[in-house]
JSON list of C-alpha atoms in Angstrom, two decimals:
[
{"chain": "A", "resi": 580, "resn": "UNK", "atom": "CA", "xyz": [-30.73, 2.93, 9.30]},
{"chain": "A", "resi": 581, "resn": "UNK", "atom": "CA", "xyz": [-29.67, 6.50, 10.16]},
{"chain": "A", "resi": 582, "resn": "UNK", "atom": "CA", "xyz": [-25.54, 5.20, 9.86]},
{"chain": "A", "resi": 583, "resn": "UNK", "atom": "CA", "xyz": [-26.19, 3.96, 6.55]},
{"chain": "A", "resi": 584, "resn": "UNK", "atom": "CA", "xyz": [-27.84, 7.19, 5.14]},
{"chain": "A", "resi": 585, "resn": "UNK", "atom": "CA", "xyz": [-24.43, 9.07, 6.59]},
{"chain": "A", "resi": 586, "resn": "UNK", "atom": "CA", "xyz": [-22.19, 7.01, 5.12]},
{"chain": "A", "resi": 587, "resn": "UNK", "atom": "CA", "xyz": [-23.73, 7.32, 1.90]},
{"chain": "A", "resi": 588, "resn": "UNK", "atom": "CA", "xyz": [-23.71, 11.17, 1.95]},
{"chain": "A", "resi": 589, "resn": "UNK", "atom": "CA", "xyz": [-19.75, 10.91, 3.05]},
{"chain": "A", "resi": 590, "resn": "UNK", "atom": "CA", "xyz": [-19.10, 8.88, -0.09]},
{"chain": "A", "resi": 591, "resn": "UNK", "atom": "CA", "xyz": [-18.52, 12.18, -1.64]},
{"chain": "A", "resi": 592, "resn": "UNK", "atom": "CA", "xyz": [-15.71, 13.33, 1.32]},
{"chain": "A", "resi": 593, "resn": "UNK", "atom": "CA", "xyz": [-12.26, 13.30, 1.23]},
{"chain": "A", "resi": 594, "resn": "UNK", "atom": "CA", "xyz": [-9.71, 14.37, 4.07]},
{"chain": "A", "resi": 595, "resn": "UNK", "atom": "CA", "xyz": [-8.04, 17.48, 3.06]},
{"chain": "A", "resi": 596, "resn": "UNK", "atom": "CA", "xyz": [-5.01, 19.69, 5.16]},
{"chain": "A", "resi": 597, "resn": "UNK", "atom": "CA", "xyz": [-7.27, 22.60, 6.15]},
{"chain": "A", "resi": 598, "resn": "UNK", "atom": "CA", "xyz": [-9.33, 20.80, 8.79]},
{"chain": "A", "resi": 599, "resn": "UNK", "atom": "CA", "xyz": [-8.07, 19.39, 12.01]},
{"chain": "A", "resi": 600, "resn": "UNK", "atom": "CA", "xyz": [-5.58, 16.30, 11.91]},
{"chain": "A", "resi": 601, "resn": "UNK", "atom": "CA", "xyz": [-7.91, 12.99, 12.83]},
{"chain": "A", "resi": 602, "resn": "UNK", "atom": "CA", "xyz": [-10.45, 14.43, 12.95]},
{"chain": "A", "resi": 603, "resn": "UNK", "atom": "CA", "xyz": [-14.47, 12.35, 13.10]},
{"chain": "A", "resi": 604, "resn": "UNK", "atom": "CA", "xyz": [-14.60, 12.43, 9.68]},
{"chain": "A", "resi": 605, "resn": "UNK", "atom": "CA", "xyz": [-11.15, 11.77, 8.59]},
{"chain": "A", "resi": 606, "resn": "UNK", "atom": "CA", "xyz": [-11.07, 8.61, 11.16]},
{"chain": "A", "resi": 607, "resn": "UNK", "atom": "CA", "xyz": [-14.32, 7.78, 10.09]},
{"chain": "A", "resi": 608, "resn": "UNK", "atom": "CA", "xyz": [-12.87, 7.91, 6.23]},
{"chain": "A", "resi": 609, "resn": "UNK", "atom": "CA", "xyz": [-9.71, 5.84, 6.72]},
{"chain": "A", "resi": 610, "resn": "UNK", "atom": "CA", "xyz": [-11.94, 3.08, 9.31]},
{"chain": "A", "resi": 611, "resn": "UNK", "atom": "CA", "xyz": [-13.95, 2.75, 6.36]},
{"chain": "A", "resi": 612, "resn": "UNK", "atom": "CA", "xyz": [-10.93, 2.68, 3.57]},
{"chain": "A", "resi": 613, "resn": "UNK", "atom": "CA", "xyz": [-9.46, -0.20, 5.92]},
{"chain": "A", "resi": 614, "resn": "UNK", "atom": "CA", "xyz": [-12.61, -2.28, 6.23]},
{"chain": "A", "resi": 615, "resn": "UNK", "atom": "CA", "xyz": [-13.44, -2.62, 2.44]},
{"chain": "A", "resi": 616, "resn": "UNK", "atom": "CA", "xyz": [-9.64, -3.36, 2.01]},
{"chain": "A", "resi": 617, "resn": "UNK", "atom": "CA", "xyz": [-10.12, -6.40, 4.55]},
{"chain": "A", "resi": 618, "resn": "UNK", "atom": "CA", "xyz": [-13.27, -6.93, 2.70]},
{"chain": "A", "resi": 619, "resn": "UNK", "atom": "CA", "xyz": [-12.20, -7.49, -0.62]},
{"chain": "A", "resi": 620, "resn": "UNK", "atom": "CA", "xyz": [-9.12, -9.40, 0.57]},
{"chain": "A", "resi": 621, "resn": "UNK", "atom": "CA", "xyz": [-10.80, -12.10, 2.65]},
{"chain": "A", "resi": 622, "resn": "UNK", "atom": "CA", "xyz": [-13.57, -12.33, -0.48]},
{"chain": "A", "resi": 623, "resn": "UNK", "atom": "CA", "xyz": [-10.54, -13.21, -2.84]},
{"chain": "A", "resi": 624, "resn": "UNK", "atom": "CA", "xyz": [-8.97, -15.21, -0.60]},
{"chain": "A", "resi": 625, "resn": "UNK", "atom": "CA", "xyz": [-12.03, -17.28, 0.27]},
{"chain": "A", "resi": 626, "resn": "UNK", "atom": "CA", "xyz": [-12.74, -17.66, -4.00]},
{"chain": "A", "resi": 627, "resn": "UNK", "atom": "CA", "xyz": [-8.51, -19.01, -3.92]},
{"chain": "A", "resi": 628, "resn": "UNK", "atom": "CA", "xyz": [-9.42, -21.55, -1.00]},
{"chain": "A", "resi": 629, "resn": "UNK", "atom": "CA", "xyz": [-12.60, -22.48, -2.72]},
{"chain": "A", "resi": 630, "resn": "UNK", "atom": "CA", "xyz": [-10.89, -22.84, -6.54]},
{"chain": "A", "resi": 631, "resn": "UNK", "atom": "CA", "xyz": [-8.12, -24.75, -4.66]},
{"chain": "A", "resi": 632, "resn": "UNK", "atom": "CA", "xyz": [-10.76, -27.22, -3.07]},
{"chain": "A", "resi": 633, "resn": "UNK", "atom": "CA", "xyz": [-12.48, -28.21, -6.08]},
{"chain": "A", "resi": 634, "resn": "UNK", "atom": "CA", "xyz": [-9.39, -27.52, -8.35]},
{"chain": "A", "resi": 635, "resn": "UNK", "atom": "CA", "xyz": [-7.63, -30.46, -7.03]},
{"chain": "A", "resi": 636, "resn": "UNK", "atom": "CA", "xyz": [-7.00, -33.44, -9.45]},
{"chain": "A", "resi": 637, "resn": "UNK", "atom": "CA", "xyz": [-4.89, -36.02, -11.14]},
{"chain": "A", "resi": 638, "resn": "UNK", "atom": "CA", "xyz": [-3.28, -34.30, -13.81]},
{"chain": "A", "resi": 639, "resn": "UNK", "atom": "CA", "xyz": [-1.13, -37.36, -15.90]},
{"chain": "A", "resi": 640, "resn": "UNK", "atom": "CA", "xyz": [1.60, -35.11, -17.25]},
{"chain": "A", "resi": 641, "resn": "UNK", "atom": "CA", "xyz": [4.46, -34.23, -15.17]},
{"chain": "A", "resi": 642, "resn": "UNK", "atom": "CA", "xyz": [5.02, -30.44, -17.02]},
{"chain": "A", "resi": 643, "resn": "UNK", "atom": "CA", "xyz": [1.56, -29.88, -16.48]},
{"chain": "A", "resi": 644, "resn": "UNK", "atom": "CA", "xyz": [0.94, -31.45, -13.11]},
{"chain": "A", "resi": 645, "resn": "UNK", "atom": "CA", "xyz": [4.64, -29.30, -12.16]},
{"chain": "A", "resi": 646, "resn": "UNK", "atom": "CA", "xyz": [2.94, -26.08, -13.79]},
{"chain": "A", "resi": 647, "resn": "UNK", "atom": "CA", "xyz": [-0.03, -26.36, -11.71]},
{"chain": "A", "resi": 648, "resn": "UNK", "atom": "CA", "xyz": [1.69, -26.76, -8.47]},
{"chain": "A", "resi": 649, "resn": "UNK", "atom": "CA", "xyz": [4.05, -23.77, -9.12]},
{"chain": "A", "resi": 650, "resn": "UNK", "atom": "CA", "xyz": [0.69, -21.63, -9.48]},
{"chain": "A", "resi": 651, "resn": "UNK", "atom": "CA", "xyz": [-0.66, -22.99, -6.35]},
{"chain": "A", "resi": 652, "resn": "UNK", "atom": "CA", "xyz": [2.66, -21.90, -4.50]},
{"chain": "A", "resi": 653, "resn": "UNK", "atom": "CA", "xyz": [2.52, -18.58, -5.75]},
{"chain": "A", "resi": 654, "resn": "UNK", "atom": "CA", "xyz": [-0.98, -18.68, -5.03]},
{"chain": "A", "resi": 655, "resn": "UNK", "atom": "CA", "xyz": [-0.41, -19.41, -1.33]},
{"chain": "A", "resi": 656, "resn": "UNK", "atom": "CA", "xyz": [2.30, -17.11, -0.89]},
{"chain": "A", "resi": 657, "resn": "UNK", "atom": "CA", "xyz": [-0.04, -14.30, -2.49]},
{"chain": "A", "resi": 658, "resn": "UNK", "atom": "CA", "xyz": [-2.62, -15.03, 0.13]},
{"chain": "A", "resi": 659, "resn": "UNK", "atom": "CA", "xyz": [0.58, -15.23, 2.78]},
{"chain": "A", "resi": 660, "resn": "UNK", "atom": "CA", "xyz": [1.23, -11.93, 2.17]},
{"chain": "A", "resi": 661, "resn": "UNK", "atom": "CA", "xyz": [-2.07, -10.59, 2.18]},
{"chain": "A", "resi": 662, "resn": "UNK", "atom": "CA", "xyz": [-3.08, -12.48, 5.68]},
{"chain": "A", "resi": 663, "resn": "UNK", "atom": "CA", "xyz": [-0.40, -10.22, 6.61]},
{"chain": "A", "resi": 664, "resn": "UNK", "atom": "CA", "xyz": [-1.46, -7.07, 5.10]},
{"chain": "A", "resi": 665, "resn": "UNK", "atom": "CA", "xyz": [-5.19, -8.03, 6.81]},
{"chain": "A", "resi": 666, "resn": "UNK", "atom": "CA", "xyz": [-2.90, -8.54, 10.41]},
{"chain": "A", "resi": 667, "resn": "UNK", "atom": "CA", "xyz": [-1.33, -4.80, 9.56]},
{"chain": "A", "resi": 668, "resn": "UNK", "atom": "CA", "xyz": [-5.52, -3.56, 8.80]},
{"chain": "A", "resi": 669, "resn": "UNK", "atom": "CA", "xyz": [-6.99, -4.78, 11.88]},
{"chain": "A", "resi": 670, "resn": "UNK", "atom": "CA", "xyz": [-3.66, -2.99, 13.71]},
{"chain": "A", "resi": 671, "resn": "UNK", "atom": "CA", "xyz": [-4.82, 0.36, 12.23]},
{"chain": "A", "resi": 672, "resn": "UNK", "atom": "CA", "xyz": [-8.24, -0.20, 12.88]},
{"chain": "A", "resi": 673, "resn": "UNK", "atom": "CA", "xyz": [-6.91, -0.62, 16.63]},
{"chain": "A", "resi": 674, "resn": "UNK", "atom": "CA", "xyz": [-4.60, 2.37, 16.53]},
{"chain": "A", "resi": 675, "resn": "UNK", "atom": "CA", "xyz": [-8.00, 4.22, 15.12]},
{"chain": "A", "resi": 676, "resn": "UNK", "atom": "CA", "xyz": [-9.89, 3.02, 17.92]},
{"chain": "A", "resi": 677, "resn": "UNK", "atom": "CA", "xyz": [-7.26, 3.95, 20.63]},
{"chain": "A", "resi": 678, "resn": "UNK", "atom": "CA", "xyz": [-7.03, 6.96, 18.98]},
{"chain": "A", "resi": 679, "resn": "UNK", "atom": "CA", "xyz": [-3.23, 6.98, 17.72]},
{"chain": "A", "resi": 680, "resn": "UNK", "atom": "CA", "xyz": [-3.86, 6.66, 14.17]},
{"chain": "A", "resi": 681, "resn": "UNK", "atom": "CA", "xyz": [-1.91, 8.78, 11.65]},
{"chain": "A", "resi": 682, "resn": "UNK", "atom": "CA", "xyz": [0.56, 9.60, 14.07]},
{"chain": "A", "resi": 683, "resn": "UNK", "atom": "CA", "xyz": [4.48, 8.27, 12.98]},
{"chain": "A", "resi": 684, "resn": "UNK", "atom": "CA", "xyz": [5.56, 5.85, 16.02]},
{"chain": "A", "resi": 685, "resn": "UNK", "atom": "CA", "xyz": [9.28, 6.98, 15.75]},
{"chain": "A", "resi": 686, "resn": "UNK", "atom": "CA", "xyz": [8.34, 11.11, 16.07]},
{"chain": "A", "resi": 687, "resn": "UNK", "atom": "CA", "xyz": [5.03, 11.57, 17.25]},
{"chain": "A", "resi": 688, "resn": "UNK", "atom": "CA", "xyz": [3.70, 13.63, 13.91]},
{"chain": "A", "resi": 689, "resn": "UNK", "atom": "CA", "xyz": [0.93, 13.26, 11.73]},
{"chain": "A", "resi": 690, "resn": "UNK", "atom": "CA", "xyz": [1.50, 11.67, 8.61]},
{"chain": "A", "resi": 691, "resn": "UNK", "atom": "CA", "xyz": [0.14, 13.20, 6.19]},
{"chain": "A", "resi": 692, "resn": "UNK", "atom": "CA", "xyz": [-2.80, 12.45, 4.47]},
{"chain": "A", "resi": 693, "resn": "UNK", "atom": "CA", "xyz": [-1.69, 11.52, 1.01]},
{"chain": "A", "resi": 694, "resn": "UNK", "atom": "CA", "xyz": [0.55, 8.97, 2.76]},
{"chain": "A", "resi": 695, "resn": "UNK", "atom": "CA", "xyz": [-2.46, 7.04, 4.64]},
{"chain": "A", "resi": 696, "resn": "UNK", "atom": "CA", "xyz": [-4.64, 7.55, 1.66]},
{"chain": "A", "resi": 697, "resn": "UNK", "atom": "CA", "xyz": [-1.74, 5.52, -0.65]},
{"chain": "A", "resi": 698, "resn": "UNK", "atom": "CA", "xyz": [-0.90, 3.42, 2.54]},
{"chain": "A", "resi": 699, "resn": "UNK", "atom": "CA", "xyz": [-3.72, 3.35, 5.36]},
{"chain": "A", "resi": 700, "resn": "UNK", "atom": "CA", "xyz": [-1.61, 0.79, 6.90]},
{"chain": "A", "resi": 701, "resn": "UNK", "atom": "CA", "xyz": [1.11, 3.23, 7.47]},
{"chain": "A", "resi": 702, "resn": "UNK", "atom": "CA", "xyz": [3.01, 3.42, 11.10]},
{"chain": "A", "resi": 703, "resn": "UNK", "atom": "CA", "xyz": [5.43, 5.97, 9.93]},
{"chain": "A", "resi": 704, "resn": "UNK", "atom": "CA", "xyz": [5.56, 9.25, 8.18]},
{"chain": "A", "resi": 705, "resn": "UNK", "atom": "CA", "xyz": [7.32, 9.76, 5.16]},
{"chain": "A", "resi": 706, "resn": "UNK", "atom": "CA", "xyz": [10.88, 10.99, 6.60]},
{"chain": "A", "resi": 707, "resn": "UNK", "atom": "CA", "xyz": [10.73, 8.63, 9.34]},
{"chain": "A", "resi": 708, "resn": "UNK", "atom": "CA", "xyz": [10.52, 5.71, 6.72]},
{"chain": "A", "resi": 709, "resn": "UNK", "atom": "CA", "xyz": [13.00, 6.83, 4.20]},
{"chain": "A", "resi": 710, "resn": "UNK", "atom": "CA", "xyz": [15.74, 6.92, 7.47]},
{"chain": "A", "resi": 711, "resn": "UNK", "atom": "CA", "xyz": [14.10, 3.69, 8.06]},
{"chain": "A", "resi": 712, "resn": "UNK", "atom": "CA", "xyz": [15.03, 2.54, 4.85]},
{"chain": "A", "resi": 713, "resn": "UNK", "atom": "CA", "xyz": [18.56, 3.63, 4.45]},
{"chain": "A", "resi": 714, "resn": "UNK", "atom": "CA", "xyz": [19.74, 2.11, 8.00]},
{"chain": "A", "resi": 715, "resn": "UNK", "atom": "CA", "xyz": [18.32, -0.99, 6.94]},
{"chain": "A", "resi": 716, "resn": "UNK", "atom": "CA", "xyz": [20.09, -0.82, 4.01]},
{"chain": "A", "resi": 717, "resn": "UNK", "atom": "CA", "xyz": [23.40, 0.21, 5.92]},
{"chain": "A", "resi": 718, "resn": "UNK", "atom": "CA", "xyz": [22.95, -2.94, 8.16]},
{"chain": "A", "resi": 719, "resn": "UNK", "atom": "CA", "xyz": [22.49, -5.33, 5.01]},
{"chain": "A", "resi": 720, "resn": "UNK", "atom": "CA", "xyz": [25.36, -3.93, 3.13]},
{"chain": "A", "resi": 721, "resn": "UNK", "atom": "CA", "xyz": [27.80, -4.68, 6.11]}
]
């Protein structure tokens, strides 16, 4: 009962640059960021599975019938991509857990704080990923 009561009065809190990097609260902020993200993913996806279930049926025009599959592909690759994004969550909670979150894997520094709060899936800072980036884009322009 006693978690639920501080979670509710850290509703309010938000990580800022003037307290220590990773800190309790600031893991405790992101853990939390992460889990309703998986939350609200697996909720959609389980409404898409569900709608698909009962959704199928013998449509008799072809244009139709061809409409309807094309929004069940795109469907499934939506829900692709986020089984991935939910793979990248449960990786951050990890990296929270062992405690190596918010850290860039190629250099060792934080990332900062606006980053994870846009991205809280993010393995790299901002630098790190732009250099990222551009050699990628080096080796697919060759």
């Amino acid at each position: 009962m006693a978690m639920k009561a501080e979670k509710k009065f850290e509703s309010d809190y938000y990580p800022t640059d003037d307290e220590p990097f990773m800190n309790e609260r600031q893991l405790e902020f992101f853990r939390n960021k992460l889990l309703a993200w998986k939350a609200s993913i697996l909720e959609e996806s389980s409404g898409t599975i569900k709608d698909m279930q009962e959704g199928t049926r013998n449509i008799p025009d072809v244009a139709d019938r061809a409409s309807e599959e094309t929004d069940r592909a795109l469907e499934l690759r939506t829900r692709d991509r986020q089984r991935k994004v939910v793979s990248k969550i449960d990786a951050a909670l990890r990296r929270i857990e062992d405690g190596s979150y918010g850290y860039c894997e190629d250099t060792g520094e934080p990332i900062s704080l606006k980053r994870l709060d846009a991205r809280p899936i993010a393995t790299l800072s901002l630098e790190a990923q732009e250099r990222h980036e551009r050699k990628e884009k080096v080796h697919r322009d060759d």
